Coordinates of C-alpha atoms in Angstrom, one line a residue:
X162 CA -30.0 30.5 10.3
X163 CA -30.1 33.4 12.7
X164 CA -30.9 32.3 16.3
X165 CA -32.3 35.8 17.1
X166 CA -35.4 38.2 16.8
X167 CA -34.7 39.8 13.3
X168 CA -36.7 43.2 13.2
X169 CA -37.4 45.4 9.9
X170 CA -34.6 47.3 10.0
X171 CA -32.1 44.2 10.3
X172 CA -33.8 42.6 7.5
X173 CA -34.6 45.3 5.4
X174 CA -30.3 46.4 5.7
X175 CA -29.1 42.6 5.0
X176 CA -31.4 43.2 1.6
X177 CA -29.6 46.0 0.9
X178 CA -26.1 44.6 1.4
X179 CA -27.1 42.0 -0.9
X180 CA -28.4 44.0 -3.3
X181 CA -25.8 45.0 -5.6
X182 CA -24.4 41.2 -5.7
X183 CA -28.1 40.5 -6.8
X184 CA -27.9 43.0 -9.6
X185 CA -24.4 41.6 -11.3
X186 CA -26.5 38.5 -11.4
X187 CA -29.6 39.3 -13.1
X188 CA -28.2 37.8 -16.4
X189 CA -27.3 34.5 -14.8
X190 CA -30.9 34.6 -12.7
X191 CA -32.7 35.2 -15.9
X192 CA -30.6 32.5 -18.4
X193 CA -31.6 29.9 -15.2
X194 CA -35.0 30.4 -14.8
X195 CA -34.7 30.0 -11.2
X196 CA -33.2 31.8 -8.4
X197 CA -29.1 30.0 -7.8
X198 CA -29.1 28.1 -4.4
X199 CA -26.8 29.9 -2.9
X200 CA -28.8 32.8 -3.9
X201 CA -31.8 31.4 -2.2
X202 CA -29.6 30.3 1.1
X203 CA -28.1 34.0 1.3
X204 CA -31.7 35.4 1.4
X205 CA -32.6 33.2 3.5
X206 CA -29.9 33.9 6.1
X207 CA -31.2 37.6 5.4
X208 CA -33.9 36.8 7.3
X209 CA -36.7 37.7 3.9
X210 CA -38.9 34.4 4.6
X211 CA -39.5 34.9 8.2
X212 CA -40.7 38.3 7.4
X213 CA -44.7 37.3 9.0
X214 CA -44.1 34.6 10.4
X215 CA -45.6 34.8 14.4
X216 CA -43.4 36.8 17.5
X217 CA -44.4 34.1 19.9
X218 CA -42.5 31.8 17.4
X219 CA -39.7 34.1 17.3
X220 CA -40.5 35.6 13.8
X221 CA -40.1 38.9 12.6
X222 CA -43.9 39.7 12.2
X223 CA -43.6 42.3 10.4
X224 CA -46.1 44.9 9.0
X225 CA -47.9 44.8 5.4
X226 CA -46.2 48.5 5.1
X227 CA -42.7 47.0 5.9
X228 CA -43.0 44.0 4.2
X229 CA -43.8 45.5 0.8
X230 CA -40.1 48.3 1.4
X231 CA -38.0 44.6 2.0
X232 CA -39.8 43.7 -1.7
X233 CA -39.4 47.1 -3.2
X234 CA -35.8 46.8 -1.9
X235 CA -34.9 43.0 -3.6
X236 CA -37.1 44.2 -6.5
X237 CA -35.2 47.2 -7.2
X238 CA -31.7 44.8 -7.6
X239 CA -33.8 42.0 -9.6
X240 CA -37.4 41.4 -10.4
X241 CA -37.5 38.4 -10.5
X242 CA -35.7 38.0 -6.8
X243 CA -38.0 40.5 -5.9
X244 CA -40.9 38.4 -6.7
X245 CA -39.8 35.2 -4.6
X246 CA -39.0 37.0 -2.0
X247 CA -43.1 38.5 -1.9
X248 CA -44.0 34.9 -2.4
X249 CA -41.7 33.1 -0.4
X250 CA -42.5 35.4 2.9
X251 CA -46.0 33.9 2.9
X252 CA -45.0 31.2 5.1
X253 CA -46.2 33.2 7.9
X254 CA -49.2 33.7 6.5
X255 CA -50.4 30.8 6.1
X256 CA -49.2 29.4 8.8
X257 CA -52.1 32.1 11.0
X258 CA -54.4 29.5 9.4
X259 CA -53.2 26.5 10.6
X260 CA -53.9 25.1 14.2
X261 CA -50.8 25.7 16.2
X262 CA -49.3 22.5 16.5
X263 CA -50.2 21.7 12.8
X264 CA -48.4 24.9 12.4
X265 CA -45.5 23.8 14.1
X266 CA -45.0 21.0 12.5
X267 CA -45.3 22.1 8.7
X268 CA -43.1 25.3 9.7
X269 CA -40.3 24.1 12.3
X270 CA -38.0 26.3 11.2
X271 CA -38.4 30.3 10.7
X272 CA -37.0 30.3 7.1
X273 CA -38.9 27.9 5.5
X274 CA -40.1 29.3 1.8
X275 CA -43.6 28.7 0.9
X276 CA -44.9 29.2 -2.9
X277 CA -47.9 28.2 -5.4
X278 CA -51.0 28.7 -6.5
X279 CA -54.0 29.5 -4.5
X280 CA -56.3 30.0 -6.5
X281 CA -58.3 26.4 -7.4
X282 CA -56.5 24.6 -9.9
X283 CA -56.6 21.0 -8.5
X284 CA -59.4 19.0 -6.4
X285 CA -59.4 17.5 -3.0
X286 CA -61.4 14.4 -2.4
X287 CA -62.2 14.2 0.8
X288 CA -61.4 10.8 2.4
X289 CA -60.7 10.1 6.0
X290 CA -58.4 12.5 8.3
X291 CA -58.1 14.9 4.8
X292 CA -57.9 14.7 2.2
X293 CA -56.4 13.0 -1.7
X294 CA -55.5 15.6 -4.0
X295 CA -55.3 15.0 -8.2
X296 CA -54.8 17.9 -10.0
X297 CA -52.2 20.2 -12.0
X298 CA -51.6 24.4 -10.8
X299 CA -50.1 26.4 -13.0
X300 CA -47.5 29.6 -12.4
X301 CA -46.4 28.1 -9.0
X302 CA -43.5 31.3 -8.4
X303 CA -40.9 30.4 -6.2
X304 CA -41.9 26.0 -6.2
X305 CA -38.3 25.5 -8.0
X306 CA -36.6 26.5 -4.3
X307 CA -39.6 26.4 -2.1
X308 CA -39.7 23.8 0.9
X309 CA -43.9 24.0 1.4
X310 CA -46.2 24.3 -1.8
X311 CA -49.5 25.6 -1.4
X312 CA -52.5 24.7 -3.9
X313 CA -55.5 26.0 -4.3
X314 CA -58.7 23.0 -5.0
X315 CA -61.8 22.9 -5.2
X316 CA -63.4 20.2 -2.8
X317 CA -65.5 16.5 -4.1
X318 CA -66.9 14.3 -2.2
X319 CA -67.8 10.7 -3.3
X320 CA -67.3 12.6 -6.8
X321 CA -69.4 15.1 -6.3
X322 CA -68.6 19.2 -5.9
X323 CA -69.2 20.4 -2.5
X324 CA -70.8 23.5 -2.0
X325 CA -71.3 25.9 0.5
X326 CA -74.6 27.2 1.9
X327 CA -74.9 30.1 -1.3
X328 CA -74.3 27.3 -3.9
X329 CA -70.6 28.2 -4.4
X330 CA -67.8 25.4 -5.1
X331 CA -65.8 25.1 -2.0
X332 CA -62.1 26.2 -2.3
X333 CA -59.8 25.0 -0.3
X334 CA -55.8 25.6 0.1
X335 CA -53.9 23.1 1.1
X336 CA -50.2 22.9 1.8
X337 CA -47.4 20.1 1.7
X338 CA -43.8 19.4 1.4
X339 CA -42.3 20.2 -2.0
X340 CA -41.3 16.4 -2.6
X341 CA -44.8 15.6 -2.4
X342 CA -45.4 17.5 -5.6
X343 CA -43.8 17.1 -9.2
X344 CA -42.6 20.4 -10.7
X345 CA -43.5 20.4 -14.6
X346 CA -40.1 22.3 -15.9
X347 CA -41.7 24.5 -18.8
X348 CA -41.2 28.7 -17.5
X349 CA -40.0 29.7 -20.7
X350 CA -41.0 33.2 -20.6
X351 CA -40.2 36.1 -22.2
X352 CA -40.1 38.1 -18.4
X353 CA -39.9 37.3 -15.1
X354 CA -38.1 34.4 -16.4
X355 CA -35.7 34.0 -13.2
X356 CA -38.9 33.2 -11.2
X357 CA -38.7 29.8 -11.7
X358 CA -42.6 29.9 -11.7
X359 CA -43.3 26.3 -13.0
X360 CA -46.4 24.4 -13.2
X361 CA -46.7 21.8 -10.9
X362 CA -48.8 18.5 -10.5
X363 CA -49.8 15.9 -7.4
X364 CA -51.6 12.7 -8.3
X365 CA -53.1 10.7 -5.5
X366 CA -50.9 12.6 -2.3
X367 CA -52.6 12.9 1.0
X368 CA -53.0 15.9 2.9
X369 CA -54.0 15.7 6.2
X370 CA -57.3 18.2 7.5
X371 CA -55.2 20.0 9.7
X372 CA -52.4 21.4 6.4
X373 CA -55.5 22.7 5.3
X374 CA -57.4 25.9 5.5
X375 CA -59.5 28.6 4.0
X376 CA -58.9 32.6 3.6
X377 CA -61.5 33.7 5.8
X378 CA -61.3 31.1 8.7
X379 CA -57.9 32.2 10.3
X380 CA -57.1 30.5 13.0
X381 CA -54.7 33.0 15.0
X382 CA -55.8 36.6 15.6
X383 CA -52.9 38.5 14.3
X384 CA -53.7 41.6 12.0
X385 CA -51.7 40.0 9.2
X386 CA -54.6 37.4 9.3
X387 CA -57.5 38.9 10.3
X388 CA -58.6 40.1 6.3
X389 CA -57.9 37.8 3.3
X390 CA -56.2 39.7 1.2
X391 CA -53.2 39.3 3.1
X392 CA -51.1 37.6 0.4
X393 CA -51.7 40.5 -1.9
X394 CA -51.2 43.2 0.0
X395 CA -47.7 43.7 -0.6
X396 CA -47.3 42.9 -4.2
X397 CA -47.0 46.2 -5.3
X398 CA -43.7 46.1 -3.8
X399 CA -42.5 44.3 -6.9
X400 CA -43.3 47.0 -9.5
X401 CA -42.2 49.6 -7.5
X402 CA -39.0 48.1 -7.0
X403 CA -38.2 47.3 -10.5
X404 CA -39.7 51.0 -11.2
X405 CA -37.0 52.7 -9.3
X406 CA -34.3 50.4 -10.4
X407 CA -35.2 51.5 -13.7
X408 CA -34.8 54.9 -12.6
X409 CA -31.6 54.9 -10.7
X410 CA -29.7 53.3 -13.9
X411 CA -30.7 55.8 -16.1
X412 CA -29.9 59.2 -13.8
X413 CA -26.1 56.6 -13.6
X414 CA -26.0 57.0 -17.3
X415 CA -27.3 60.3 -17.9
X416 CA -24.9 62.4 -17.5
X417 CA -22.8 60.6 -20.2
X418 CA -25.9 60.9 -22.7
X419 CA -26.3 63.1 -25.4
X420 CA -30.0 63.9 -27.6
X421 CA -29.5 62.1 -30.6
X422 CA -32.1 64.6 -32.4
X423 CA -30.7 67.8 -31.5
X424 CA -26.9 67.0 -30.1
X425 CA -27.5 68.4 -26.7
X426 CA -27.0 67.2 -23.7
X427 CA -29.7 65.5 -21.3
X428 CA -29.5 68.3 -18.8
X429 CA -30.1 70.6 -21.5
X430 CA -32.3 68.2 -23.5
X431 CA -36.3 69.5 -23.0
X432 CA -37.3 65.8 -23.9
X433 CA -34.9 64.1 -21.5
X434 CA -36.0 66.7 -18.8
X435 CA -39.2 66.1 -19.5
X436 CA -39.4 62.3 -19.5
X437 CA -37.0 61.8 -16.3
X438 CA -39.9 65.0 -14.7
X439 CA -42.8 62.1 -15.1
X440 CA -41.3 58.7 -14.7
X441 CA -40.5 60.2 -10.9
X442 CA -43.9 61.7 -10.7
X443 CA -45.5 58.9 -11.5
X444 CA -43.5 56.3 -9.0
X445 CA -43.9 58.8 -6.4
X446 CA -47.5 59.0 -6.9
X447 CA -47.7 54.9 -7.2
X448 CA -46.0 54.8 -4.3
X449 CA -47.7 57.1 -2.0
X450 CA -51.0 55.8 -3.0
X451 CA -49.7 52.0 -2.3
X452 CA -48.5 53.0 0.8
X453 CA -51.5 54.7 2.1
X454 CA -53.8 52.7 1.3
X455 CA -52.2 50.1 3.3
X456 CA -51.9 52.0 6.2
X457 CA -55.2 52.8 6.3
X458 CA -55.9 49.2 6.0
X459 CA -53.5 48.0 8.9
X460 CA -55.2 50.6 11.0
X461 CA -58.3 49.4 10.6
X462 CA -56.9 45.8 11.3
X463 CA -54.5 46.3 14.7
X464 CA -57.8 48.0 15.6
X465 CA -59.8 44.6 15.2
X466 CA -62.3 46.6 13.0
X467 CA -63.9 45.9 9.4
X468 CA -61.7 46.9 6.6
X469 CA -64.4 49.1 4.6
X470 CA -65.3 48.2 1.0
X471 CA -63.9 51.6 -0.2
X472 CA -60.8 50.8 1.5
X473 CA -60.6 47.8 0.2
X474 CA -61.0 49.2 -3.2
X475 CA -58.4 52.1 -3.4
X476 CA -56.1 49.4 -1.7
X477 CA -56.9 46.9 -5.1
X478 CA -56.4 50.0 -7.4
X479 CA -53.3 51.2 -5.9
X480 CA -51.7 47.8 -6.5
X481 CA -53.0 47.9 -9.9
X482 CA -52.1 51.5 -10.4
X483 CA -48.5 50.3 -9.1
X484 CA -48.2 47.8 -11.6
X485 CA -49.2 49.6 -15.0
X486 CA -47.1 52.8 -13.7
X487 CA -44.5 50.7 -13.3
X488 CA -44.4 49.5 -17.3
X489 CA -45.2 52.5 -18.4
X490 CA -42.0 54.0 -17.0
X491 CA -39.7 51.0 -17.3
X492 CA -41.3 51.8 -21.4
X493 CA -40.9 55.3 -21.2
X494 CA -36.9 55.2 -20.5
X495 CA -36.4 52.3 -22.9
X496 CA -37.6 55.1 -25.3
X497 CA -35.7 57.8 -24.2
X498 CA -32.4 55.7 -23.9
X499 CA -32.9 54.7 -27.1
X500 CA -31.2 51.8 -29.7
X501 CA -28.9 50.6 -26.5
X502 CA -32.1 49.9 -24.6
X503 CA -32.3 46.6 -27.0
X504 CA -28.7 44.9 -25.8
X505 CA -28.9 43.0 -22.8
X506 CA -24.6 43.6 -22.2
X507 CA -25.3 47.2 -22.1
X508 CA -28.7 47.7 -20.1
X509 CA -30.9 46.6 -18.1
X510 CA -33.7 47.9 -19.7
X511 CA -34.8 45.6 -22.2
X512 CA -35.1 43.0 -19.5
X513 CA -37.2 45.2 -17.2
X514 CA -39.6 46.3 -19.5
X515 CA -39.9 42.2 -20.3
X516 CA -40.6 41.6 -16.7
X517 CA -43.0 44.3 -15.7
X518 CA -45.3 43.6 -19.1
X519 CA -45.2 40.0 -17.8
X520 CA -46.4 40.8 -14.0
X521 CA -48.6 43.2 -15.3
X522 CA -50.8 39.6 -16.6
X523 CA -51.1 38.8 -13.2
X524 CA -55.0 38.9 -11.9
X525 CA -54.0 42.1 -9.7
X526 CA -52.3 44.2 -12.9
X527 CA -55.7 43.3 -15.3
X528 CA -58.7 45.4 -16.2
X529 CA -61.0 43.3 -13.5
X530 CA -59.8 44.9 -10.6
X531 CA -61.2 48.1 -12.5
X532 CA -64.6 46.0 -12.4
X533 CA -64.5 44.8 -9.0
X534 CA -63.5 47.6 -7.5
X535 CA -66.3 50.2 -9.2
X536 CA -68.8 47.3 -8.0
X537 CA -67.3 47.7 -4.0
X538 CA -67.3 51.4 -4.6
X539 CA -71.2 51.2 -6.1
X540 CA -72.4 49.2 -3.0
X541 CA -72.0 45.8 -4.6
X542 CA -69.8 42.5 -3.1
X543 CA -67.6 41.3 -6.1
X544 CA -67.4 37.2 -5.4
X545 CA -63.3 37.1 -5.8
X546 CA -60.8 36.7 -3.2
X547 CA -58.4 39.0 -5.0
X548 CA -59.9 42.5 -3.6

C-alpha cells in the first residue's frame, strides 16, 4: 500500500490509468458477480478506499465534491466498479463515528474496504460491553471483497424494542470484520450484477459498544461528519459516470453510423443530431446541479453551520435527478444505436441501460425523495435518514 499522503489529484489520475483495463473487463466483472481480486487489490493500491478517511491518520480526506469525480471517473469504465468504489470509500466515514482508539483498531490500515447495509435489517440485543446481533441485511454492495461490514439494527433489550425519547425504534449501525458475518451467495440480477451485492446474515456475533454508532452522534468534528447524509452524498457519482461512458462510446462509433430510415449519415442525420443535442444537455444539467448542490452543502459544513432544509432538498433531488437522467439517456442511445444495442460482443449498451434501471431501485433514485423533499421544502421534517 502506498506509505504516503495520496491527494485528489493522485487518486483521481491512478483511476484513470486504470480505467480502460476496467473497461475490457466489464464482461468478466458482470459473468462474476463480484469485482476480481486482483481488481479489488489494484484499486486499492489506487488509493479509492482511503478517499475520507482522517489527515491526522494520514488519509486522503478528501471532499464530498472530489469524492463523487473519483466515482464518476471508475463509473464511467464500469458500473458496477463504480459502485464499490462509492461504497467501499466509506470506511472513513464511519470511522468519524467511532472513538479514536476504537477507530484505530477496526481501521489499522488506510485501505481497508467497508460495505453493507445501514439501514435496520437486523437486531442488537444489548448484553454486557455491546452488544449480540441476529439478523439477515439484504443488498450488502461490495461485502463479497469488503474487510468491515456495517449493519444497520434496530436495538432490544431483555426482548423488548428500545425507543428513544419521541417513541421511535432505536437504530443502531454496527460494524465488524467480514468473517464474522456469512455472505448468502444469491446476486443474480439482471444489472449491477458485478457488485457482488449479496445478502448477508450474523447469528449470535458480538459487537463490542465501541464498533458501534449512530448517524447523528459523530464522534470527530470533521465536515465529512458533521451532517448524516454523508454516505449519500456522493452517489450520484455512479449515474453520472456510467452516463458519460454511455456517451463517449457512442460519439467512438458515430462516425461509422449510418440512419437506417433515411440512409444518411449521423452528422447529417436530424434524429441522430437531435438525440446526441439532449443526452449531453441533460448530463450537463445533472451534473451541474449534483455538483452544486454539494458545494453549497460543504460550505455550509467547513463553516460548522446548519445545512438548511432547502439545501438539503435540492441536494436529495439532484441525486435523484442524477439517477433518472442517467437511464433515460443510457435508453435514449440504446434507441438510437439501434438492433446492435441488444449484443453484449458489440456494445456496451445493453449492459448499461440494465445497470442504471437497477440503481435507479435504490431508495435515493425512487419517487419518495419527491415526497420528502416537497415536505422539507413545505416546512415539514420527513423522519428518514436518506435526505
Amino acid at each position: 500500500m502506498p506509505d504516503r499522503v495520496l491527494g485528489y489529484e493522485e487518486i483521481l489520475g491512478e483511476v484513470r490509468r486504470l480505467s480502460p483495463l476496467i473497461a475490457k473487463r466489464s464482461e468478466e466483472i458482470e459473468q462474476l458477480r463480484r469485482l476480481p481480486e486482483d481488481l479489488v487489490e489494484s484499486l486499492r493500491t489506487a488509493g479509492v478506499f482511503r478517499a475520507a478517511m482522517p489527515a491526522e491518520w494520514g488519509g486522503s480526506d478528501l471532499t464530498s465534491m472530489e469524492q463523487i469525480a473519483i466515482i464518476e471517473e471508475a463509473s464511467r469504465a464500469d458500473t458496477s466498479v463504480g459502485w464499490c468504489v462509492m461504497i467501499g470509500m466509506d470506511s472513513g466515514i464511519y470511522a468519524g463515528y467511532l472513538q479514536p482508539d476504537a477507530a484505530r483498531g477496526l481501521y489499522p490500515e488506510l485501505d481497508l474496504i467497508t460495505a453493507g447495509q445501514v439501514r435496520p435489517g437486523a437486531r442488537a440485543h444489548v448484553v454486557e460491553g455491546g452488544y449480540r446481533l441476529e439478523g439477515t441485511w439484504r443488498f450488502g454492495s461490495g461485502c463479497t471483497h469488503a474487510d468491515v461490514i456495517a449493519g444497520g439494527c434496530l436495538v432490544f433489550r431483555d426482548g423488548e424494542q428500545v425507543k428513544d425519547e419521541r417513541g421511535r425504534p432505536v437504530w443502531r449501525v454496527v460494524l465488524l470484520p467480514r468473517d464474522q458475518v456469512e455472505i448468502i451467495d444469491n446476486w443474480y440480477t439482471t444489472g449491477l450484477s458485478g457488485s457482488g451485492s449479496c445478502d448477508y446474515r450474523a447469528e449470535g456475533v458480538f459487537v463490542p459498544e465501541e464498533h458501534t454508532f449512530v448517524f447523528d452522534e459523530p464522534w470527530a468534528d470533521r465536515p465529512i461528519n458533521r451532517h448524516p447524509d454523508a454516505i449519500l452524498r456522493k452517489m450520484a457519482g455512479v449515474p453520472l459516470g456510467a452516463a458519460r461512458g454511455v456517451l463517449d462510446f457512442v460519439h467512438e462509433i458515430a462516425e461509422q453510423r449510418v440512419d437506417r430510415a433515411s440512409g444518411t449519415g449521423w452528422r447529417d442525420s436530424p434524429r441522430a443530431r437531435r438525440v446526441m443535442a439532449r443526452c449531453e444537455l441533460n448530463l450537463a444539467a445533472a451534473r451541474t446541479l449534483v455538483y452544486s448542490s454539494v458545494e453549497d452543502i460543504w460550505a455550509r459544513l467547513v463553516a460548522n453551520e446548519p445545512v438548511q432544509p432547502k439545501e438539503r432538498a435540492l441536494a436529495a433531488l439532484a441525486r435523484y435527478n442524477a439517477f433518472r437522467a442517467a437511464r433515460d439517456i443510457a435508453n435514449d442511445l440504446y434507441d438510437l444505436v439501434g438492433g446492435d444495442s441488444i449484443y453484449s460482443h458489440r456494445t456496451p449498451l445493453d449492459r448499461r441501460l440494465r445497470d442504471l434501471t437497477t440503481i435507479c431501485q435504490h431508495v435515493v433514485g425512487q419517487d419518495l425523495i419527491l415526497d420528502w423533499s416537497g415536505e422539507l421544502l413545505l416546512g415539514g421534517s420527513p423522519d428518514t435518514p436518506f435526505i
